[in-house]
GROMACS .gro file of C-alpha atoms in nm:
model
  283
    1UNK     CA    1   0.000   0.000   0.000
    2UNK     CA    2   0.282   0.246   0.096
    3UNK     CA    3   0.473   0.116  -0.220
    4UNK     CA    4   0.192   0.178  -0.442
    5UNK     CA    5   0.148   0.583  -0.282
    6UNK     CA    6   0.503   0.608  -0.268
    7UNK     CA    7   0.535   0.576  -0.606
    8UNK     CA    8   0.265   0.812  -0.768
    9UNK     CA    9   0.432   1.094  -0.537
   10UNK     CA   10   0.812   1.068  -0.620
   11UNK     CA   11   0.960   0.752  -0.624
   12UNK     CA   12   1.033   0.470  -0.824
   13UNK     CA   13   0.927   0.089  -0.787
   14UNK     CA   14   1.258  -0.005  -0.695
   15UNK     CA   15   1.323   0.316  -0.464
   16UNK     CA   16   0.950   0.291  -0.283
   17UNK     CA   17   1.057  -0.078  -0.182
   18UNK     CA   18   1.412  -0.029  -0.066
   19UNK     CA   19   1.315   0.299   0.123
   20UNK     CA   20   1.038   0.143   0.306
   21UNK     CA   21   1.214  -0.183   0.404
   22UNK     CA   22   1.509   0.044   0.515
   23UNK     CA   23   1.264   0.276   0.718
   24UNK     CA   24   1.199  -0.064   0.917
   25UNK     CA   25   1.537  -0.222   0.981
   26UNK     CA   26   1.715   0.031   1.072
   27UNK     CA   27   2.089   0.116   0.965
   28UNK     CA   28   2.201  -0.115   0.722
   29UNK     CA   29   2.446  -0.184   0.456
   30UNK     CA   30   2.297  -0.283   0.097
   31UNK     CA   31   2.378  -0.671   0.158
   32UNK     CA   32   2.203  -0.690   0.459
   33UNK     CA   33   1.904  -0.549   0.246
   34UNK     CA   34   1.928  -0.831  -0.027
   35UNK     CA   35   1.739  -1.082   0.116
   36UNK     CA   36   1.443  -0.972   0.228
   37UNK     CA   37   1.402  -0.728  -0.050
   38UNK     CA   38   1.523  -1.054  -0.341
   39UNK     CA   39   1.727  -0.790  -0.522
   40UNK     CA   40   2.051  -0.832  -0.635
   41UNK     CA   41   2.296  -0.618  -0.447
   42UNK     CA   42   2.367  -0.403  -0.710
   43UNK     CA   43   2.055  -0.312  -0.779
   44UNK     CA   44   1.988  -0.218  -0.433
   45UNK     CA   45   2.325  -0.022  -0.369
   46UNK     CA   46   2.242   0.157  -0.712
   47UNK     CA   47   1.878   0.218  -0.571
   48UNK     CA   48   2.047   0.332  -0.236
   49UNK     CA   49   2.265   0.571  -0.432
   50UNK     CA   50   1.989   0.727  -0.579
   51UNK     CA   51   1.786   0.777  -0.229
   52UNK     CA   52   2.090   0.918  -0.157
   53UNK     CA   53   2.128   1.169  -0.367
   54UNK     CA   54   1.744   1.286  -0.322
   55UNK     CA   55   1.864   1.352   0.013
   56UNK     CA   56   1.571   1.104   0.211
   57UNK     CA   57   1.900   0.834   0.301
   58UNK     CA   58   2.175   0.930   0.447
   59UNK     CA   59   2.495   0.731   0.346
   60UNK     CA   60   2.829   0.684   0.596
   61UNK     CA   61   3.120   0.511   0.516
   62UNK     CA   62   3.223   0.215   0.755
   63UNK     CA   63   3.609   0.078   0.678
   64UNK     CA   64   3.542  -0.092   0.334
   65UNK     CA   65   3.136  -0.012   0.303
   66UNK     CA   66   2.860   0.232   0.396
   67UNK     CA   67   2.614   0.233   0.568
   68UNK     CA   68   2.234   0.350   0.443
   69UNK     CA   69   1.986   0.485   0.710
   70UNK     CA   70   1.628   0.630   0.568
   71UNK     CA   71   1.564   1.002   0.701
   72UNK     CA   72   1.271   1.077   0.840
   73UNK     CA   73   0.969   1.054   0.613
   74UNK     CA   74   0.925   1.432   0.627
   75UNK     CA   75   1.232   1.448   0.408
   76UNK     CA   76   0.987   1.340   0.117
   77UNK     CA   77   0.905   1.678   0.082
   78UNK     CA   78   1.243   1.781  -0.052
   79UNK     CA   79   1.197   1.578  -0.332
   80UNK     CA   80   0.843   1.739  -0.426
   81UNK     CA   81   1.015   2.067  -0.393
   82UNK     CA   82   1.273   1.984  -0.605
   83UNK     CA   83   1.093   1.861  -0.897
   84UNK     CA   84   0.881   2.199  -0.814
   85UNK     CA   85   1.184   2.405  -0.848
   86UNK     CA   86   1.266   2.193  -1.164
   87UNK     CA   87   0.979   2.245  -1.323
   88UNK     CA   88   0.990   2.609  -1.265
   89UNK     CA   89   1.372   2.629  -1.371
   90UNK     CA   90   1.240   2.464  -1.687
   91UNK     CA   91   0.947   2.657  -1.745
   92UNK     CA   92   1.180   2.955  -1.716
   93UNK     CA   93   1.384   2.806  -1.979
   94UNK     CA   94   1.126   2.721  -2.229
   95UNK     CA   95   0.997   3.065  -2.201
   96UNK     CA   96   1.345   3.170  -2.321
   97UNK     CA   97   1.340   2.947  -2.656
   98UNK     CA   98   0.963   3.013  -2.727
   99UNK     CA   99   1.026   3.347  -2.957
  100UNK     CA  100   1.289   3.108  -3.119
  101UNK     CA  101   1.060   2.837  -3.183
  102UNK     CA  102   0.811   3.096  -3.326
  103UNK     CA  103   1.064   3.242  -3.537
  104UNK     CA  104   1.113   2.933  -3.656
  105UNK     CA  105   0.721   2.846  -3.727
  106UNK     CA  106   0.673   3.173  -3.941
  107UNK     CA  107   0.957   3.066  -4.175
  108UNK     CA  108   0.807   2.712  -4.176
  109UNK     CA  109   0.488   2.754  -4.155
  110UNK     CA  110   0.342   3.046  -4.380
  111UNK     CA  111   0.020   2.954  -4.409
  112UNK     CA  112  -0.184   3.225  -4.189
  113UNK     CA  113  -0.477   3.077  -3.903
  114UNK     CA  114  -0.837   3.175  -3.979
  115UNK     CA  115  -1.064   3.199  -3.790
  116UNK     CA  116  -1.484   3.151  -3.848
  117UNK     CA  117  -1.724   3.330  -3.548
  118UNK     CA  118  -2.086   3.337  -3.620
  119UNK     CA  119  -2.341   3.551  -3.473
  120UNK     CA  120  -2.386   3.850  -3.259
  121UNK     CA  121  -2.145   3.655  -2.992
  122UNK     CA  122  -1.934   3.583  -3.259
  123UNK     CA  123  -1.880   3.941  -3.372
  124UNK     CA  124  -1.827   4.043  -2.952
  125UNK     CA  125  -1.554   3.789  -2.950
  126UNK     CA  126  -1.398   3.978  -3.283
  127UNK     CA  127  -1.405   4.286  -3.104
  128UNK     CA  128  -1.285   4.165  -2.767
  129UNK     CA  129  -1.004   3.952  -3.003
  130UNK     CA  130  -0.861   4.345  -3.060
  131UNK     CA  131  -0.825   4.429  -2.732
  132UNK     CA  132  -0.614   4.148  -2.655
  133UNK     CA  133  -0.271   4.350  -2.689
  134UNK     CA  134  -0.216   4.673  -2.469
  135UNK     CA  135  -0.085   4.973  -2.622
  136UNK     CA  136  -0.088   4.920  -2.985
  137UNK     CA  137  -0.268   5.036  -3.233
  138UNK     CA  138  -0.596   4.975  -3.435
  139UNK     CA  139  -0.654   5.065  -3.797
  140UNK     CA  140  -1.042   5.058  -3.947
  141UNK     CA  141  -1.280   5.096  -4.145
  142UNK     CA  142  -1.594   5.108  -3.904
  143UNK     CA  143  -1.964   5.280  -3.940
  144UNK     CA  144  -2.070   5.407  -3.578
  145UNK     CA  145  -2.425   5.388  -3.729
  146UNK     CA  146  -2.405   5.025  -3.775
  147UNK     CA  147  -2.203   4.958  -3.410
  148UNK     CA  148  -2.490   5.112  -3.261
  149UNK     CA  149  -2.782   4.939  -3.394
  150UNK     CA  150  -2.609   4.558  -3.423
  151UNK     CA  151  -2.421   4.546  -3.094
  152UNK     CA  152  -2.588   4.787  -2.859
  153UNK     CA  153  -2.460   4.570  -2.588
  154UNK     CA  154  -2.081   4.588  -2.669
  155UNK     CA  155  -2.043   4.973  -2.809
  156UNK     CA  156  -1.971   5.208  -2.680
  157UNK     CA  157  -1.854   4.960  -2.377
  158UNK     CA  158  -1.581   4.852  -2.623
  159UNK     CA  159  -1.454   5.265  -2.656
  160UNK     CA  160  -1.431   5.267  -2.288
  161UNK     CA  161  -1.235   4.936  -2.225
  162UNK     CA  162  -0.966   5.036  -2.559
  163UNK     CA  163  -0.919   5.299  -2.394
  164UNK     CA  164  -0.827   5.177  -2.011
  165UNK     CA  165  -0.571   4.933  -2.239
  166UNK     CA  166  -0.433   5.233  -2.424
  167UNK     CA  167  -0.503   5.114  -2.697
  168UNK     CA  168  -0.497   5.361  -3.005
  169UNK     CA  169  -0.716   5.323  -3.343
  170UNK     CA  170  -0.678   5.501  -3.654
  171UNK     CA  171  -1.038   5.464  -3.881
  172UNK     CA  172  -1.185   5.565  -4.226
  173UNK     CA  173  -1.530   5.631  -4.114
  174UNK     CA  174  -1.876   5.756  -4.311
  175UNK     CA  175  -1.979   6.075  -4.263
  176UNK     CA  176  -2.278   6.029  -4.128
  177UNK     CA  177  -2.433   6.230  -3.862
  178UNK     CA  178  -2.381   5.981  -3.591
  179UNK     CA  179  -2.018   5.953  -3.688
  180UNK     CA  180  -1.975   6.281  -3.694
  181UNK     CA  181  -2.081   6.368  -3.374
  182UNK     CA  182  -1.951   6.077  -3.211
  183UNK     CA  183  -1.588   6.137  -3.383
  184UNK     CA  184  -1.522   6.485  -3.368
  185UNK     CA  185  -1.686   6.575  -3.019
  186UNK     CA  186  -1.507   6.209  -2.845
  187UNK     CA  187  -1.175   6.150  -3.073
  188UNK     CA  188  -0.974   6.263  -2.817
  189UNK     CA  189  -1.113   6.104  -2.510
  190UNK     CA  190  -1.132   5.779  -2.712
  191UNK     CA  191  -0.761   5.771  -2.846
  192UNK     CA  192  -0.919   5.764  -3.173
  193UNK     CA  193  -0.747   5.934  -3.488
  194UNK     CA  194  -1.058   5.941  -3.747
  195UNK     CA  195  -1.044   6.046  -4.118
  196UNK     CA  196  -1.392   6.095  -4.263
  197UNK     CA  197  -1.476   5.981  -4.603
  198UNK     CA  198  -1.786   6.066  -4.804
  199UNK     CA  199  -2.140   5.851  -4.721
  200UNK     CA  200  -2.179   5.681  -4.990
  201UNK     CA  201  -1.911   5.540  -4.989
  202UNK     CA  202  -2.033   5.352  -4.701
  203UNK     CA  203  -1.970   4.930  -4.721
  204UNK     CA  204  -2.153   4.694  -4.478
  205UNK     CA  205  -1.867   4.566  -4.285
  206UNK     CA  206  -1.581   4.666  -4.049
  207UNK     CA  207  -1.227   4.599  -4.082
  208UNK     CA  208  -0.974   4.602  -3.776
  209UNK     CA  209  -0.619   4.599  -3.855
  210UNK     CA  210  -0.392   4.501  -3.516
  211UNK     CA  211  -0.048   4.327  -3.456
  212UNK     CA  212  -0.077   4.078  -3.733
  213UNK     CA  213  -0.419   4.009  -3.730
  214UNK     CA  214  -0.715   4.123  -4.010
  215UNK     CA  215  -1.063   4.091  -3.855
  216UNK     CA  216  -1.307   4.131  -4.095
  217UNK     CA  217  -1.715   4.177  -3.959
  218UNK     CA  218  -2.027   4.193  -4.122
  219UNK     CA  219  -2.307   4.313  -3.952
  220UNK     CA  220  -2.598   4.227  -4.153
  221UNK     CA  221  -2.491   3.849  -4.195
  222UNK     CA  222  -2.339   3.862  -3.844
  223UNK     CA  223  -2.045   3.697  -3.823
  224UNK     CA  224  -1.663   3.767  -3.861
  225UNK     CA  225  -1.347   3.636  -3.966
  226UNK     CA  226  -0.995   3.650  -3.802
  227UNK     CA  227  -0.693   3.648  -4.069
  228UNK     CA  228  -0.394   3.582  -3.844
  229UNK     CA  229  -0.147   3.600  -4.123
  230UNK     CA  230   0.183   3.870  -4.085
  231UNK     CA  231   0.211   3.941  -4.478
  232UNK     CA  232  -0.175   4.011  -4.475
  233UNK     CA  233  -0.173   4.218  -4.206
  234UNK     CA  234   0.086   4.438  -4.318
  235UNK     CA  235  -0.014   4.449  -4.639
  236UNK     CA  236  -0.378   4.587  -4.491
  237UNK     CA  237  -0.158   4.822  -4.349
  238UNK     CA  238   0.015   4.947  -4.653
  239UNK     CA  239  -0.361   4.999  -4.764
  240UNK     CA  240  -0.478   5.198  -4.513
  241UNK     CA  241  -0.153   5.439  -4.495
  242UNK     CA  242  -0.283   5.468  -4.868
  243UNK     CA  243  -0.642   5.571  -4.800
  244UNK     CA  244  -0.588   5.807  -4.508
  245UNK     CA  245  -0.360   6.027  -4.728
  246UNK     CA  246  -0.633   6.011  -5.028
  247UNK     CA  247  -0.920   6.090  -4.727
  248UNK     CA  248  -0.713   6.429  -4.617
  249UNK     CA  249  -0.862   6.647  -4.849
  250UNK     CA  250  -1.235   6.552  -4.778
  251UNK     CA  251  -1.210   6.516  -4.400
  252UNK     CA  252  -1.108   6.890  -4.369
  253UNK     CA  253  -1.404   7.023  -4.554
  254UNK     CA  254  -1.627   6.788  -4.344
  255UNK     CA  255  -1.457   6.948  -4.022
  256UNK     CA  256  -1.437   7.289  -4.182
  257UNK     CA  257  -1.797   7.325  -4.273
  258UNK     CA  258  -1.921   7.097  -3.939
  259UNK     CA  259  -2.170   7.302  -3.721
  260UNK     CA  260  -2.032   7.203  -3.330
  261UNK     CA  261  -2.324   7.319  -3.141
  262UNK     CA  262  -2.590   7.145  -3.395
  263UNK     CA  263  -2.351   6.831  -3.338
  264UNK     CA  264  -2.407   6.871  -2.918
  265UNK     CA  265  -2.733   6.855  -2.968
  266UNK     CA  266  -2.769   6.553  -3.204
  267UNK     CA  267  -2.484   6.387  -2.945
  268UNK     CA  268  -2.756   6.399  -2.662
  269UNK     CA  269  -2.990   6.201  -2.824
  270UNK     CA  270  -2.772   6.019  -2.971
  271UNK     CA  271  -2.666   5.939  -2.637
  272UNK     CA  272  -2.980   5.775  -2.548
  273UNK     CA  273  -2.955   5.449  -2.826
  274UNK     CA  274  -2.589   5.389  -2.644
  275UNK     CA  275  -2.638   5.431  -2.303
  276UNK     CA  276  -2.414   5.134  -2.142
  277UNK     CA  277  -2.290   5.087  -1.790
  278UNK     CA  278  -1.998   5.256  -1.776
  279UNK     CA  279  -2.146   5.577  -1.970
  280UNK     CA  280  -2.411   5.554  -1.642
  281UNK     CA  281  -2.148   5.586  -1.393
  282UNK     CA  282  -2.006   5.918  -1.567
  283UNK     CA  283  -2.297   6.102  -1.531
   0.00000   0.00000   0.00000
């Protein structure tokens, strides 16, 4: 029974046997231990050995032998705390090598990770997905318009928890009136760099741009796919560097001929499709 325990903790077949018949008898030298064990001496001086050096048997020499005496059982716990400390020392040690091994999977392994999410869960997840990594930046083509209405639930909540991650975004956005008040009057407090492009050009999907991921969404089908592909992502990037320079000239005539006080107005009842938790506490 104490065999059987002894060995799912930390010890061998061989080791649980000679520990606990040395634990009975006493001090003993490995022949004296051959017999009643039916081991070959050997096998139990190499099995002493290796108590030994897990520190639960001491070992003395006597003129031309040692002697083996079992520690107290107490002692067991060194060895639990030294494969603990192993593991650690080894965890440590794979953490090291892991940006190595991933190195060596991009070179390998080109082939970018997709990923399907379906319905209005599905689309949360996408936008949670973006907020995994802490002071970076997003790039996107959004609608506030269609945030709103699909996902009342998760906007603005979403602005508010970007934000506490200081996390930046940079977006091609409508111009609709919901965009525009929401962009120019909370840009700022939302870390949010927006360039305004005309309505109609308007699409029916969102596109986030982070680290070296492409999440595409689609509201009216609701669901959204996850491109985790470096080449894709940058080349995304490339694309939107492209259309925020051609968006310059139109954004400042939007923001040169935008009313701000007609814009306050429209923002407070605007204010009552997204009311969320957090927007609550503020007031």
């Amino acid at each position: 029974m104490f065999e059987e325990k002894l060995q799912k903790i930390c010890l061998s077949t061989k080791e649980s046997r000679v520990y606990i018949e040395l634990l009975k008898r006493g001090t003993r030298k490995a022949s004296d231990l051959t017999k009643s064990l039916e081991m070959p001496k050997t096998s139990v001086l190499d099995t002493l050995n290796s108590l030994s050096k897990k520190g639960i048997v001491s070992k003395i020499k006597r003129k031309n032998s040692y002697l083996f005496t079992a520690l107290e059982p107490e002692m067991l716990m060194n060895i639990l705390e030294q494969q603990e400390q192993k593991i650690k020392d080894n965890m440590k040690k794979v953490e090291k090598i892991i940006p190595l091994l991933e190195s060596l999977q991009d070179i390998k392994s080109p082939k970018p990770q997709i990923e399907y999410l379906e319905g209005k869960q599905g689309l949360a997840e996408a936008f949670t997905d973006t907020l995994k990594v802490p002071n970076k930046n997003i790039l996107c083509y959004a609608t506030v318009d269609e945030q709103a209405y699909a996902l009342p639930e998760v906007f603005p909540e979403y602005f508010y928890n970007r934000v506490k991650k200081k996390i930046s975004t940079t977006c091609l956005i409508p111009a609709s009136k919901p965009s525009l008040a929401e962009c120019i009057l909370k840009d700022e407090e939302q870390l949010r760099k927006t360039y305004f492009i005309p309505e109609d050009k308007y699409v029916p999907i969102e596109i986030n741009v982070y680290e070296n991921n492409t999440a595409i969404m689609s509201f009216e089908e609701e669901f959204a796919v996850i491109i985790r592909s470096k080449p894709i992502a940058d080349s995304m990037k490339v694309m939107f560097d492209l259309a925020f320079e051609g968006a310059k000239k139109y954004d400042k005539e939007v923001r040169d001929n935008v009313d701000i006080n007609e814009l306050k107005e429209f923002y407070k009842k605007w204010k009552v499709i997204r009311k969320t938790p957090s927007a609550q506490k503020k007031k």
